[in-house]
Short mmCIF file of C-alpha atoms (C1' of nucleotides) in Angstrom, two decimals:
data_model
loop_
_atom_site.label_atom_id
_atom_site.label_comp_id
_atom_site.label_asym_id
_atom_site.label_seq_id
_atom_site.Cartn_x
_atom_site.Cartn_y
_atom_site.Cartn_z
CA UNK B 1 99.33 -80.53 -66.90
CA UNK B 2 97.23 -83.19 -67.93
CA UNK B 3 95.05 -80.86 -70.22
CA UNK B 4 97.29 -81.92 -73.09
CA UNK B 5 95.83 -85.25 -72.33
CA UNK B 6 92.86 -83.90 -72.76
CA UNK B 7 92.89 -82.15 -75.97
CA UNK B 8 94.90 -84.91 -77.48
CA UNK B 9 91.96 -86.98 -77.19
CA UNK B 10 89.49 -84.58 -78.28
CA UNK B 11 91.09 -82.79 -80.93
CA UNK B 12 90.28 -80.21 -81.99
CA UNK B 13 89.07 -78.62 -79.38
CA UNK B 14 88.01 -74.96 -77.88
CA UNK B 15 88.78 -74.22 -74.57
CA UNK B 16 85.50 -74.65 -73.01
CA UNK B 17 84.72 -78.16 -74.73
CA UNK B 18 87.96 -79.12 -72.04
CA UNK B 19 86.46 -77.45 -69.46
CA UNK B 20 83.18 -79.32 -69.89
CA UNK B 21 84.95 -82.52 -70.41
CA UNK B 22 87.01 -81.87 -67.37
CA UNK B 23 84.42 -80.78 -65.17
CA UNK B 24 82.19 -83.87 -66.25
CA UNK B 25 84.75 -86.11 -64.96
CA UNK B 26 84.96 -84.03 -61.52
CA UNK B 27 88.56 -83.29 -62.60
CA UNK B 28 88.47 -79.77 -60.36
CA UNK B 29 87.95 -82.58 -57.65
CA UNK B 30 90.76 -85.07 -57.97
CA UNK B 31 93.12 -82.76 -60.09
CA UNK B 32 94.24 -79.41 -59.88
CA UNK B 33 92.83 -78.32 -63.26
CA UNK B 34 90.01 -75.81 -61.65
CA UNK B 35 88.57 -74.14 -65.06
CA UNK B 36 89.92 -70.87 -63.99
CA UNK B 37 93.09 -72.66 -65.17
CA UNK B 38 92.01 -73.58 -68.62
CA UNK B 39 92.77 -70.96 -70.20
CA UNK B 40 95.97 -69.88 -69.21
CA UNK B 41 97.45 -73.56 -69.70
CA UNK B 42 96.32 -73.58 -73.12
CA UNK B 43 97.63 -70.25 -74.19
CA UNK B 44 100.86 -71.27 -72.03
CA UNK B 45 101.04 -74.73 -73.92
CA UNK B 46 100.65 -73.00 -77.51
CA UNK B 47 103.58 -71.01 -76.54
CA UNK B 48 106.08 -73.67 -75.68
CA UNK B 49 104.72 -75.07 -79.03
CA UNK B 50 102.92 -78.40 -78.01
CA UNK B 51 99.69 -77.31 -78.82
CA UNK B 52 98.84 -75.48 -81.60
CA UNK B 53 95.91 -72.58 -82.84
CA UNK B 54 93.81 -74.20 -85.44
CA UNK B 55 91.21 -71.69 -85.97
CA UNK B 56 88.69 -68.80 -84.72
CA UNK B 57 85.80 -69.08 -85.29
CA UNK B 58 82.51 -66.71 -83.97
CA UNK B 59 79.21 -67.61 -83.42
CA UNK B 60 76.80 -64.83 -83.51
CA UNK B 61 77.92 -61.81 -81.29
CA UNK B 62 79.55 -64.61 -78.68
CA UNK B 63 82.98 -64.18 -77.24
CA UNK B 64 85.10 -65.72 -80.39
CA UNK B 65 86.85 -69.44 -79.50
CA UNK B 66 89.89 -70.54 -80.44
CA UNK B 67 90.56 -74.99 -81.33
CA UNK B 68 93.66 -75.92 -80.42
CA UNK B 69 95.46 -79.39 -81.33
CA UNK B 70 98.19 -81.04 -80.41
CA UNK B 71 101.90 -81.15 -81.93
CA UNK B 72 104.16 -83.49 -82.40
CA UNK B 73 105.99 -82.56 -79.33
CA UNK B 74 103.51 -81.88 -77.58
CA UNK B 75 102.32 -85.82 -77.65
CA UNK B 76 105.94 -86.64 -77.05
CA UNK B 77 105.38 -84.54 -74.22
CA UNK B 78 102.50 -85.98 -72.81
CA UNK B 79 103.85 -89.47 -73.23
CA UNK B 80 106.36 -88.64 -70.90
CA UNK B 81 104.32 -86.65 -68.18
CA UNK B 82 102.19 -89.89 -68.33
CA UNK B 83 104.98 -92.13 -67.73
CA UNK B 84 106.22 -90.35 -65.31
CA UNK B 85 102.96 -90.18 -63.08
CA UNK B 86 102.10 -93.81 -63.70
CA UNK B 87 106.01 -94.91 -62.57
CA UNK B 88 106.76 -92.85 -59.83
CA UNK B 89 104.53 -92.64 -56.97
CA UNK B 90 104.03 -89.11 -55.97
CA UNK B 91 102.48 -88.52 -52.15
CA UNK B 92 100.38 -85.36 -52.88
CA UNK B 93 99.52 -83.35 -49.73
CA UNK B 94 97.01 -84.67 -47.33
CA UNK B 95 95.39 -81.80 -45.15
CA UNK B 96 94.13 -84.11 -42.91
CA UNK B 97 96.98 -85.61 -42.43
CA UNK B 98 98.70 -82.13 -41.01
CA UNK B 99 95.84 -81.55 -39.04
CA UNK B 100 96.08 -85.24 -37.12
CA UNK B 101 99.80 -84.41 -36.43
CA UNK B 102 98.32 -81.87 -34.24
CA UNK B 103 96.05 -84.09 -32.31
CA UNK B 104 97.13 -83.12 -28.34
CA UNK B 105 95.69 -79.78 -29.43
CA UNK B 106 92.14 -80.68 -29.48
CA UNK B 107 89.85 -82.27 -26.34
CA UNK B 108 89.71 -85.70 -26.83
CA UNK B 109 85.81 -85.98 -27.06
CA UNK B 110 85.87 -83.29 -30.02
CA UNK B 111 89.08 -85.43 -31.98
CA UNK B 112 87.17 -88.62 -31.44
CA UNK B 113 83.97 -87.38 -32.63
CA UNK B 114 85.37 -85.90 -35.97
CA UNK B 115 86.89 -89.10 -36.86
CA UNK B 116 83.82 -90.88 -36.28
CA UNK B 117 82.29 -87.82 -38.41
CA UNK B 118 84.58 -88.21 -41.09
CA UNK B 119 84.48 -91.90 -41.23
CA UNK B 120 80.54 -91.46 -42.21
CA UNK B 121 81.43 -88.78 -44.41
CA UNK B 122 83.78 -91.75 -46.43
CA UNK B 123 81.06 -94.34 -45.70
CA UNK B 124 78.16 -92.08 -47.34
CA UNK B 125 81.25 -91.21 -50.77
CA UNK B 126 81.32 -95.07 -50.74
CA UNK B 127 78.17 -95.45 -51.15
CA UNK B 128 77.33 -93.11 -53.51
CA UNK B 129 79.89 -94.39 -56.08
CA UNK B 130 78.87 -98.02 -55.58
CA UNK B 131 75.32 -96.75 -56.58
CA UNK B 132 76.68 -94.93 -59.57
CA UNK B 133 78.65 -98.32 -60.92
CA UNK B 134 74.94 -99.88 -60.94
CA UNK B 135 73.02 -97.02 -62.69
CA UNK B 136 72.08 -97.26 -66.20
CA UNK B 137 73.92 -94.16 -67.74
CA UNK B 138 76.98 -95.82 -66.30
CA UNK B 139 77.35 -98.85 -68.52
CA UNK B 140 78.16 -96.82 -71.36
CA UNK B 141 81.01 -95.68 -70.07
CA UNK B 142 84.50 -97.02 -70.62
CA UNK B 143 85.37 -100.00 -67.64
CA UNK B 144 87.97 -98.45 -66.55
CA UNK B 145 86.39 -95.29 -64.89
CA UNK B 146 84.88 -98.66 -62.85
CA UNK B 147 88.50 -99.56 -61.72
CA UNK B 148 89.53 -95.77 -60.97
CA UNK B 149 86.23 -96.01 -58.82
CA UNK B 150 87.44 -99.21 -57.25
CA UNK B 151 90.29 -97.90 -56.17
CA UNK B 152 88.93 -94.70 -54.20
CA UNK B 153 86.06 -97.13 -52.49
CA UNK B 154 89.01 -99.15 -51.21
CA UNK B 155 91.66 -96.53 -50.02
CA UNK B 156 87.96 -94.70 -48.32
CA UNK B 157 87.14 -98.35 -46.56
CA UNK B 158 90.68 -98.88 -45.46
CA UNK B 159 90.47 -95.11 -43.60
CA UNK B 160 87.18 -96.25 -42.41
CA UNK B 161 88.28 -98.77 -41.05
CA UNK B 162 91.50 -96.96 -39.23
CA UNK B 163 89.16 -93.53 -38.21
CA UNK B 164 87.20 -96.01 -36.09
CA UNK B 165 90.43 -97.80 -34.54
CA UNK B 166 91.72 -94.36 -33.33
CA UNK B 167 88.45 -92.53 -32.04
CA UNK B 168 88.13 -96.34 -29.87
CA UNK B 169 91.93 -95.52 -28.67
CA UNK B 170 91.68 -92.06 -28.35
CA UNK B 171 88.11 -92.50 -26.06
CA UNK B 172 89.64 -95.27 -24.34
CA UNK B 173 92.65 -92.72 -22.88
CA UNK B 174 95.27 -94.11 -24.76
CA UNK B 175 98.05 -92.03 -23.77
CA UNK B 176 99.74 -89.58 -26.19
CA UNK B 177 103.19 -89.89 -25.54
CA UNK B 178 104.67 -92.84 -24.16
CA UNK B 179 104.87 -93.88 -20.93
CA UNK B 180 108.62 -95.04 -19.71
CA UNK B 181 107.73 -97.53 -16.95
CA UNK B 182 111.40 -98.86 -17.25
CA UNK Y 1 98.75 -72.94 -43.13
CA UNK Y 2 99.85 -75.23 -40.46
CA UNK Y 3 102.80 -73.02 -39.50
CA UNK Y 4 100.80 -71.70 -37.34
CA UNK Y 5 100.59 -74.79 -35.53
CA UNK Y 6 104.54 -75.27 -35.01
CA UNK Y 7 105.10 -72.01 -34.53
CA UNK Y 8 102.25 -72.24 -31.42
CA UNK Y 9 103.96 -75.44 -30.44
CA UNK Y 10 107.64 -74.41 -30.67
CA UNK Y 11 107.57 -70.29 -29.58
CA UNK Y 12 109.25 -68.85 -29.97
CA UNK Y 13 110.93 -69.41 -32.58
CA UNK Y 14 112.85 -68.39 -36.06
CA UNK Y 15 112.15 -69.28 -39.41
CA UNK Y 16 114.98 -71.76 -39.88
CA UNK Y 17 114.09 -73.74 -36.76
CA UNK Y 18 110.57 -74.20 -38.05
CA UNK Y 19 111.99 -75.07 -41.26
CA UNK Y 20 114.12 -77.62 -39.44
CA UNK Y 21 111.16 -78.89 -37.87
CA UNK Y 22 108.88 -79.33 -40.70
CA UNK Y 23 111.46 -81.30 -42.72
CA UNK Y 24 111.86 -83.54 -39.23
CA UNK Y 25 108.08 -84.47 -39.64
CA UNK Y 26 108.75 -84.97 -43.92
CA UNK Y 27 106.50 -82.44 -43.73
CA UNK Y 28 107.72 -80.86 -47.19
CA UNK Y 29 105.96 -84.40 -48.88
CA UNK Y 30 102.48 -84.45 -47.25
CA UNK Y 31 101.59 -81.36 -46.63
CA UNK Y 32 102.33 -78.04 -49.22
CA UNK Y 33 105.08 -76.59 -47.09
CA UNK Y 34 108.42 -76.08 -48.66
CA UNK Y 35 111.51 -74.41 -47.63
CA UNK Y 36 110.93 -71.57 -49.73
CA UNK Y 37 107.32 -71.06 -48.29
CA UNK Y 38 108.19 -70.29 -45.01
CA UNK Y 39 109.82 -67.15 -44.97
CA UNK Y 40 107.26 -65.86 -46.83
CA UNK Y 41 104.24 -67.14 -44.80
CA UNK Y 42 106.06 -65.82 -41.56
CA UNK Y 43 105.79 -62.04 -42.95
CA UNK Y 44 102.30 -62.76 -44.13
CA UNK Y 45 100.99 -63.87 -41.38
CA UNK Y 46 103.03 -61.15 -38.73
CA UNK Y 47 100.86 -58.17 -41.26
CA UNK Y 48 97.59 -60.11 -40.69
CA UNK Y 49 98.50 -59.94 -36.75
CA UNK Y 50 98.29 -63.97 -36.64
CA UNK Y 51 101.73 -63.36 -35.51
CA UNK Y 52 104.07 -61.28 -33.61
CA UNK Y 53 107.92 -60.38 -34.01
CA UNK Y 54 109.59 -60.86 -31.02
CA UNK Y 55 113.20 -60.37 -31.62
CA UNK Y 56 115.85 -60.09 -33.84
CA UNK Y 57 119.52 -61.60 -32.91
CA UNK Y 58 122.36 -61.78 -34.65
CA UNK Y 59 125.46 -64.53 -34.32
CA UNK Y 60 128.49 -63.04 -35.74
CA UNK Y 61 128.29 -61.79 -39.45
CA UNK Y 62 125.56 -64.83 -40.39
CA UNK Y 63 122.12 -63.54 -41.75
CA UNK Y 64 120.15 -61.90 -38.82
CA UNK Y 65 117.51 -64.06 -37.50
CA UNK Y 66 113.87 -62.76 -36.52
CA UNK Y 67 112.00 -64.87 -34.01
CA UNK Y 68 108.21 -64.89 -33.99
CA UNK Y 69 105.76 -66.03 -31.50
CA UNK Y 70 101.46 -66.47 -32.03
CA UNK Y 71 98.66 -63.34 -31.25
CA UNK Y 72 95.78 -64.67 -29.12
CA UNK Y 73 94.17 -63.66 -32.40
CA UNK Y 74 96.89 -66.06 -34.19
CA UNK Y 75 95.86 -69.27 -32.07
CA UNK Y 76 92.22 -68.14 -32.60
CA UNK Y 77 92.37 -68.57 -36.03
CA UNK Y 78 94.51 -71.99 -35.67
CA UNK Y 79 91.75 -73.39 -34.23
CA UNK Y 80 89.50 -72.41 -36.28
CA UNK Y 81 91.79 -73.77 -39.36
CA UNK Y 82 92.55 -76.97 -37.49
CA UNK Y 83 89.10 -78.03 -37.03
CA UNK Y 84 88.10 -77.28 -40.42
CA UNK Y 85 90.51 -79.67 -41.99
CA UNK Y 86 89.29 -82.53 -38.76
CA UNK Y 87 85.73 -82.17 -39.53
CA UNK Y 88 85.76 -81.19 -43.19
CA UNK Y 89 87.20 -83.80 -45.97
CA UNK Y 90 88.49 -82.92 -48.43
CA UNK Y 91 90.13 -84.84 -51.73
CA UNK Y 92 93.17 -83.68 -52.43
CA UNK Y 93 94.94 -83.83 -56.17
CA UNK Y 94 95.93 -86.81 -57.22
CA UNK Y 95 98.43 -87.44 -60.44
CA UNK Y 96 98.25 -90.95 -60.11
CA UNK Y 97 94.32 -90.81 -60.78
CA UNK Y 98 94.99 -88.28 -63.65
CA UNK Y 99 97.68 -90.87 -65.20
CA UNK Y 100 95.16 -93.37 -64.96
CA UNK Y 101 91.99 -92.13 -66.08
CA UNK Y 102 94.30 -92.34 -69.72
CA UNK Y 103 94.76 -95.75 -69.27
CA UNK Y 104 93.97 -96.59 -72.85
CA UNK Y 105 96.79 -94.71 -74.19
CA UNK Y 106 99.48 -96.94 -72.98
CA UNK Y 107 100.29 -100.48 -74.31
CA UNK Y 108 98.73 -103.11 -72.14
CA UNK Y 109 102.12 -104.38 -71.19
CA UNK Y 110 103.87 -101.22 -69.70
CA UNK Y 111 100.46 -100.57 -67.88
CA UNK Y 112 99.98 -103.79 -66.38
CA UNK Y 113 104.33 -103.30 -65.64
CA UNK Y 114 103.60 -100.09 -63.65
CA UNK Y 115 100.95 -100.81 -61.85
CA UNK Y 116 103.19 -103.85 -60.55
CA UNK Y 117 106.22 -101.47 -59.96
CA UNK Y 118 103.82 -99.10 -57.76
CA UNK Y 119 102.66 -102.18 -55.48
CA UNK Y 120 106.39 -102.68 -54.99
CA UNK Y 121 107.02 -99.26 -54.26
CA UNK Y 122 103.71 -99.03 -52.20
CA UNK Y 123 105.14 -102.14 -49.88
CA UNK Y 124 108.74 -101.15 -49.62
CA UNK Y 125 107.30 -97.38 -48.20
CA UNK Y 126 105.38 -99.99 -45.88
CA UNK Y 127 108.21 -102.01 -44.57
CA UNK Y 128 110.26 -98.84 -43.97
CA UNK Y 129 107.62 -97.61 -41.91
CA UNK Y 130 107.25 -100.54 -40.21
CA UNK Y 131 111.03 -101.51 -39.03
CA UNK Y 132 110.98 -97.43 -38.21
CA UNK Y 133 108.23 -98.17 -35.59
CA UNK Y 134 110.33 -100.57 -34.44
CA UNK Y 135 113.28 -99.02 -34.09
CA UNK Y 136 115.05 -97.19 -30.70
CA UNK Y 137 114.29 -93.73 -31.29
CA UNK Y 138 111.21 -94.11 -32.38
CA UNK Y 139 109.95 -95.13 -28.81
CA UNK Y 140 110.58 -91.41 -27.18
CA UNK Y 141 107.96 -89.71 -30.08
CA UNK Y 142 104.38 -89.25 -29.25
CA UNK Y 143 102.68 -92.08 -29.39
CA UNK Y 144 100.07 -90.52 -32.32
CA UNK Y 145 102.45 -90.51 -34.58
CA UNK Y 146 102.51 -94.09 -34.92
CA UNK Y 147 98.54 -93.75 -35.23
CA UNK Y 148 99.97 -91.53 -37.78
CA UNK Y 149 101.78 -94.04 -39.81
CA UNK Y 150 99.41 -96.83 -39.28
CA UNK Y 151 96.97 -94.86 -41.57
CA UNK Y 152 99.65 -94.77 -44.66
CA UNK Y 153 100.09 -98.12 -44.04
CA UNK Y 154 96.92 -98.91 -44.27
CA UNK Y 155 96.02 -96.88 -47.49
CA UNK Y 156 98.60 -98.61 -48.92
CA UNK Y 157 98.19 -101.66 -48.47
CA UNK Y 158 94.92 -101.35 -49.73
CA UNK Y 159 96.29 -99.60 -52.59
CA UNK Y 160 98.97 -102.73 -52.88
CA UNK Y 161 95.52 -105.17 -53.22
CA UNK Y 162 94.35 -102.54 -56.00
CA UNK Y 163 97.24 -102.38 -57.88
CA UNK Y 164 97.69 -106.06 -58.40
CA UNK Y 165 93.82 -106.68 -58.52
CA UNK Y 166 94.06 -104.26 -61.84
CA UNK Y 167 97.29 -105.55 -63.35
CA UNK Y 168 95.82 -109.14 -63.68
CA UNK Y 169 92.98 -107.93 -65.14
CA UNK Y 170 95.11 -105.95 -67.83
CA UNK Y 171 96.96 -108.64 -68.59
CA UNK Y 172 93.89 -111.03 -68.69
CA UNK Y 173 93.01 -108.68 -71.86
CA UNK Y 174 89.62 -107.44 -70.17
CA UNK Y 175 88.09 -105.04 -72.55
CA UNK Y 176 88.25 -101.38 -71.88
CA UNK Y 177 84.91 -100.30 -73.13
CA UNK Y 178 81.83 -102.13 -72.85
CA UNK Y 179 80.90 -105.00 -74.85
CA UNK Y 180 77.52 -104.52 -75.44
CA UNK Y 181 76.71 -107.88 -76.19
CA UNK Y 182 72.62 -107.48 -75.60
"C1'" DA N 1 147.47 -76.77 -41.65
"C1'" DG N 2 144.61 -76.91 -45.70
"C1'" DC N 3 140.52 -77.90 -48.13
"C1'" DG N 4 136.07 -79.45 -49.43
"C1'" DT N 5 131.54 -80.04 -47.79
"C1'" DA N 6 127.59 -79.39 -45.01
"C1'" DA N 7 124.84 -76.44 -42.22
"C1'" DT N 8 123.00 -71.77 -41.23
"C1'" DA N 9 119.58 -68.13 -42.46
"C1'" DG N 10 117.02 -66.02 -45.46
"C1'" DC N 11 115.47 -63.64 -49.95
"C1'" DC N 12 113.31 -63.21 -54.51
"C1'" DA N 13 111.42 -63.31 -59.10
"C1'" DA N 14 108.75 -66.30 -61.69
"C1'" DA N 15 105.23 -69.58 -62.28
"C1'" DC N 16 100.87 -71.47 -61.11
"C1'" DT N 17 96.03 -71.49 -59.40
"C1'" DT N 18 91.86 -69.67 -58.49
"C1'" DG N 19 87.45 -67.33 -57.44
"C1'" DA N 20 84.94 -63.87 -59.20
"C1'" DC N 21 83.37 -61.22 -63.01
"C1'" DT N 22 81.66 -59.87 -67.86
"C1'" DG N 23 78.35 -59.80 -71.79
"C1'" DC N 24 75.71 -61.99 -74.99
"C1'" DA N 25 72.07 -65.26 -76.74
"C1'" DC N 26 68.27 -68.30 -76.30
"C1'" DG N 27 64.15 -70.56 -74.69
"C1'" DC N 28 60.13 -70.32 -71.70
"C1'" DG N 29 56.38 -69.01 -68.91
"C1'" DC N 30 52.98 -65.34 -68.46
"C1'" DG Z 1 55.75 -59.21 -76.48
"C1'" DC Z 2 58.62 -59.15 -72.35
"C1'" DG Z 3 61.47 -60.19 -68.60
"C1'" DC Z 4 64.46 -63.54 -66.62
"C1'" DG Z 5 67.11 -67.36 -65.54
"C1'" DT Z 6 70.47 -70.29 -67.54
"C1'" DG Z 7 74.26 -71.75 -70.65
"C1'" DC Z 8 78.05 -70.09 -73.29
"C1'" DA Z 9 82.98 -68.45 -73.65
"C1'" DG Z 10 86.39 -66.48 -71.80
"C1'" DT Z 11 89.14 -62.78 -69.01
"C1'" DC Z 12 91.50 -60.87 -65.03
"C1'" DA Z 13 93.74 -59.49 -60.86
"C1'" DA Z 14 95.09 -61.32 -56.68
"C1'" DG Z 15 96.90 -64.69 -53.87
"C1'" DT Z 16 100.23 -68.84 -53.20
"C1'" DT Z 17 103.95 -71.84 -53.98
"C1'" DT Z 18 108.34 -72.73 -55.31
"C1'" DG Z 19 113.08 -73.61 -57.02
"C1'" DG Z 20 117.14 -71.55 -56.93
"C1'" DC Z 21 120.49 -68.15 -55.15
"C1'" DT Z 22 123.64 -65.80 -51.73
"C1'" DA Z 23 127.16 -65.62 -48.24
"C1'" DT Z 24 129.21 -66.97 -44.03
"C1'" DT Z 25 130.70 -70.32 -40.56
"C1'" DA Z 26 131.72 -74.95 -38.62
"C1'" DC Z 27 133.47 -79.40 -39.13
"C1'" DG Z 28 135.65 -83.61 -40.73
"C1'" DC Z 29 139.39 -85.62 -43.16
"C1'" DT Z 30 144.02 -86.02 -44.85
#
DNA sequence: AGCGTAATAGCCAAACTTGACTGCACGCGC
DNA sequence: GCGCGTGCAGTCAAGTTTGGCTATTACGCT
């Protein structure tokens, strides 16, 4: 629950300012924080008392929005849920990953071809964030989105790198299960 | 819902075994199955006629055990799931890059200190993969599994390279925002 | 023989996420 | 002057995931 986060930089805030904020950084992408979620966390956080109802105001005949802002335990909070993700490494589910365990399922043609697929699919992400870092709107914003960037282009070219290892071994009849010529 | 998938490779069988199994392959860390999941998928999926009860045994006074095994319509619809998540990518959640895209709210120190204390935890996940391909038992599981493996390693050692890349330059005081010196 | 601990097998209520839906206002082309 | 598409602001029900709980048996250690 890293809206806190959020609305603790951007206080005060109405719940769809967060979603637009969230949505700009392609948070529904990367986090779990889909804006359906919004919502809920916020009325969920005001309740456990780290955020807190500010005002309601109405614009026109438009559904009326609530600000919220953080407490002080609700910072203290956040510190800690920040700490905690940036000291313990965390290995969030991979789909792919389940699907490879199941590898002897599929032909080998069709399993080599989808890596070779999905190793363009990385290629053409890598490019398209490398061409972001050089566009104009870009260098107004903070550095460090650069690094975050950095880091994805570099975990993507290291699976690159390992989808087109294993589509060679997997065309080349490497066998699945090993074979005990003792 | 890769239970499926066991459950085709292992019928037929009963919801602890596949629970057995799963935690075997870690399987509660990389992909979103956890104990409590199982039970619950099993009876889902036997109403959507994925799968089928076959029998239900019981040893002495312990719970009674129901044993499942996959509809033709059940392994239909595993292939269908398993080549979605081959061809398609997709990126899943990651806390780490929610933790960091605050990167300004933490003193330079302790976030330079973390991101030194995940390469070290990044390389010793490496080096007990590593001496585990090496080891005895190891050499009687599929060979793909070690494919497997080589891909973690890979993504993080790349990580590793990332993580010390971006200490340094936290430390060397690098500015977070541009300087727009023009 | 006695006792603590681990394994067996499964259930359940609560929490979390999510896609889809609602209704209003505003600007724009025709 | 009139539709109409788009942006605004938020709700909702439905589906999933999960941590924790129960109760019995087997096993190792003293």
């Amino acid at each position: 629950m890293m809206i806190l986060g959020v609305v603790q930089w951007m206080q005060p805030v109405h719940g769809y300012d967060v979603r637009r904020e969230l949505l700009n950084w392609d948070a529904d992408k990367w986090a779990n924080v889909k804006p359906g979620s919004i919502y809920h966390a916020l009325r969920k956080l005001t309740e456990e008392e780290l955020l807190r109802e500010v005002a309601t105001e109405q614009v026109g005949a438009r559904p009326a929005r609530t600000t919220y802002e953080i407490t002080a335990k609700g910072a203290e909070e956040f510190m800690t849920l920040l700490r905690g993700n940036w000291w313990h490494l965390s290995t969030p589910p991979d789909p792919f990953m389940a699907a490879f365990s199941f590898l002897p399922v599929l032909p080998r043609p069709e399993a080599s071809a989808a890596l070779r697929s999905r190793a363009a699919q990385l290629q053409a992400g890598v490019e398209r964030l490398r061409e972001a870092q050089k566009a104009d709107w870009f260098q107004t914003k903070p550095t460090f989105v650069s690094w975050m960037w950095e880091l994805t282009i570099e975990r993507s070219e290291a699976e690159i790198r390992w989808c087109e290892r294993t589509a060679a071994r997997i065309e080349s009849d490497e066998p699945y299960l090993p074979t005990d010529d003792a």
